[in-house]
C-alpha atoms as one frame of an Amber mdcrd trajectory, in Angstrom:
protein
  30.462   0.856 -11.243  33.182  -1.638 -11.974  35.267  -0.352  -9.076  32.545
  -1.069  -6.760  31.499  -4.642  -7.668  29.295  -5.264  -4.823  27.189  -2.218
  -5.790  26.995  -3.291  -9.140  25.799  -6.556  -7.658  22.980  -4.984  -5.983
  22.099  -2.920  -9.067  21.952  -5.832 -11.142  19.482  -7.342  -8.426  17.349
  -4.631  -8.597  17.017  -4.519 -12.424  16.758  -8.175 -12.260  13.771  -7.815
  -9.884  12.097  -5.003 -11.521  12.203  -6.827 -15.088  10.627 -10.017 -13.506
   7.632  -7.687 -12.621   7.629  -5.791 -15.721  10.117  -6.823 -18.853  10.321
  -3.475 -19.724  11.766  -1.995 -16.748  15.402  -2.306 -18.352  17.733   0.301
 -16.885  19.321   1.352 -20.295  16.303   1.963 -22.326  16.755  -1.006 -24.692
  19.482  -2.437 -23.103  19.595  -3.881 -19.508  22.669  -3.309 -17.454  23.440
  -6.965 -17.382  24.039  -6.796 -21.044  26.975  -4.258 -20.647  28.976  -6.745
 -18.703  31.501  -9.033 -20.444  32.082 -12.400 -18.328  35.460 -12.630 -20.406
  36.580  -9.571 -18.678  37.997  -9.802 -15.268  36.535  -6.734 -13.966  33.003
  -7.571 -15.365  33.586 -10.971 -13.492  34.040  -9.454 -10.440  30.513  -7.803
 -10.696  28.892 -10.468 -12.330  29.912 -12.619  -9.205  28.511 -10.387  -7.068
  25.265 -10.462  -8.813  25.137 -14.386  -8.589  25.832 -13.997  -4.556  22.633
 -11.445  -4.383  20.467 -13.657  -6.265  21.570 -16.600  -3.757  18.687 -16.039
  -1.513  15.069 -17.262  -1.151  12.890 -15.928  -3.797   9.177 -15.345  -3.951
   6.273 -15.769  -6.682   3.923 -12.924  -7.287   0.790 -13.065  -9.366   0.934
 -10.016 -11.232  -2.118  -8.513 -12.969  -2.518  -5.252 -15.206  -5.393  -3.595
 -16.895  -4.632  -1.114 -19.710  -7.735   0.728 -20.361  -9.038   3.351 -22.577
 -11.861   6.209 -22.214 -14.601   6.540 -24.192 -13.052   8.396 -26.884  -9.924
   6.465 -27.107  -7.371   7.744 -24.827  -5.296   6.025 -22.304  -6.453   5.485
 -18.748  -3.957   5.149 -15.763  -2.923   1.513 -15.714  -4.705  -0.425 -12.950
  -2.114  -2.868 -11.199  -2.532  -6.055  -8.669   0.655  -7.538  -7.329   0.037
 -10.321  -4.972   2.664 -13.052  -3.264   1.667 -16.125  -3.977   2.561 -18.773
  -1.247   4.380 -21.724  -2.622   4.360 -25.338  -0.972   7.300 -28.081  -1.891
   6.297 -31.421  -1.998   8.372 -33.227   0.837   8.727 -36.571  -1.251   9.146
 -35.395  -4.912  10.166 -31.787  -4.533   7.764 -30.315  -6.752   6.714 -26.679
  -6.334   2.856 -26.035  -6.105   0.911 -22.426  -5.704  -2.203 -22.481  -4.765
  -4.254 -19.971  -6.576  -7.737 -21.068  -5.043  -7.980 -23.627  -2.663 -10.020
 -26.581  -2.631 -12.823 -25.881  -0.203 -14.188 -28.294   2.376 -17.493 -29.397
   0.699 -19.630 -29.538  -2.906 -19.651 -27.968  -4.901 -16.026 -26.482  -5.028
 -13.116 -25.357  -7.394  -9.775 -25.255  -7.147  -7.009 -23.268  -8.870  -3.190
 -23.931  -8.674  -0.078 -23.626 -10.282   2.638 -26.521 -10.877
């Protein structure tokens, strides 16, 4: 992989994305691919530079939910998953990011939910 830094950068980005959705999604079991690169080594620096270029793109925020359920007799059931992209807005004056989970309604009574 070190002889193809651009491919290494892509694979590192794929692992990064997978681990963002599930921290257990390391490519090498207990170790991440990123941990296998040493920034003091020139060949590794090329791969890490390619990884940084891969990360230099617009990203999205996702709302991830998982249910880990058991059957009546205690066996594990298939995990139920939901992944939804969350729209993020940026305050034009202060630059804050805000994600509306439940926007405010037009009339009362109402509820709102947001992430800052």
